[in-house]
Amino acid sequence: MIALSCSKDYDLQKSIFIPDESFPNLPAYSEWGYNTFGAYFDRDLFIYDDYEIPAKVINTGGKTSFILRGKKGGADYFSQEKNMSVSFDLYGFNPSTYQDLVMLNDSVIDLTSPLCRIKIKIDTAESEASILNGNITFRRVQNLLVDKQNTEVIVSGTFEFQTFFKNEPVSCTNGRFDVGIGNDNFFKY
């Protein structure tokens, strides 16, 4: 559990980029609620941006979607940035509130399981991915207290997978996330 004494909730919304030593285009893995994520999608950068909420959790219809939204591109001179999102859909996991996400702490989810789906969207192209292999690991899921009040849950972990996108095999590697989930980005309906 992390405890802070801070009166400005807005500061919790900002993203803090600390480069990874081995992959400087990606944020370093952290568990401090820096509101960042990053991965390589077929060697192109997929990373959060400062204009959108980097992560949302949506629970509806018997599934919970953990959605990372940002930009693809920019890893090299030739790539062009495009909007991109990846949704990890977990069937049968039904948290009532964002505080219930702590049940994911220290869990590894095999993305080839029939209880998992991944949706990838790049600009206007969207597909439900047929996963060849991969997993998402929720290494640390912890409550964040501000002035002794539970403000959000920090969700940190890693992911990687191989799939098909637009009928072509692709891989997502070196994925990591460290995001805060609270009332503004947890939805249950």
XYZ file of N, CA, C and O in Angstrom, residues 1 15 20 41 50 83 98 102 124 127 129 147 183 186-187:
60
model
N 0.848 -1.162 0.000
C 0.000 0.000 0.000
C 0.899 1.231 0.000
O 1.845 1.308 0.754
N 1.301 11.942 -16.323
C 2.197 10.840 -16.657
C 3.634 11.267 -16.392
O 4.007 12.409 -16.651
N 13.576 3.451 -19.837
C 14.156 2.157 -19.521
C 15.617 2.180 -19.951
O 15.943 2.717 -21.009
N 5.264 -2.953 -30.883
C 4.289 -3.672 -31.693
C 4.932 -3.868 -33.050
O 5.043 -2.928 -33.833
N 0.140 12.060 -23.696
C -0.310 12.961 -22.634
C -1.684 13.553 -22.889
O -2.149 14.370 -22.104
N -3.149 6.609 -33.841
C -3.842 6.242 -32.616
C -3.898 4.722 -32.534
O -4.122 4.046 -33.536
N -13.389 -0.137 -8.439
C -11.970 -0.158 -8.799
C -11.122 -0.763 -7.684
O -10.082 -1.353 -7.944
N -7.560 -5.152 -6.809
C -6.441 -5.715 -6.050
C -6.453 -7.239 -6.081
O -5.437 -7.874 -5.811
N -8.419 3.494 -37.772
C -9.778 2.990 -37.952
C -9.829 1.476 -38.128
O -10.913 0.904 -38.149
N -9.570 -5.155 -34.953
C -9.813 -6.583 -35.074
C -9.731 -7.244 -33.714
O -8.987 -6.789 -32.835
N -8.223 -10.113 -31.937
C -7.008 -10.848 -32.263
C -7.134 -12.327 -31.925
O -7.672 -12.692 -30.884
N -4.216 11.411 1.927
C -4.850 11.937 3.142
C -5.744 10.875 3.780
O -6.885 11.130 4.163
N -12.143 6.390 -9.852
C -13.508 6.691 -10.278
C -13.595 7.278 -11.676
O -14.611 7.131 -12.342
N -12.694 3.877 -14.192
C -13.274 2.562 -13.932
C -14.772 2.682 -14.170
O -15.431 3.559 -13.603
N -15.306 1.819 -15.018
C -16.719 1.882 -15.370
C -17.347 0.509 -15.200
O -16.788 -0.495 -15.640
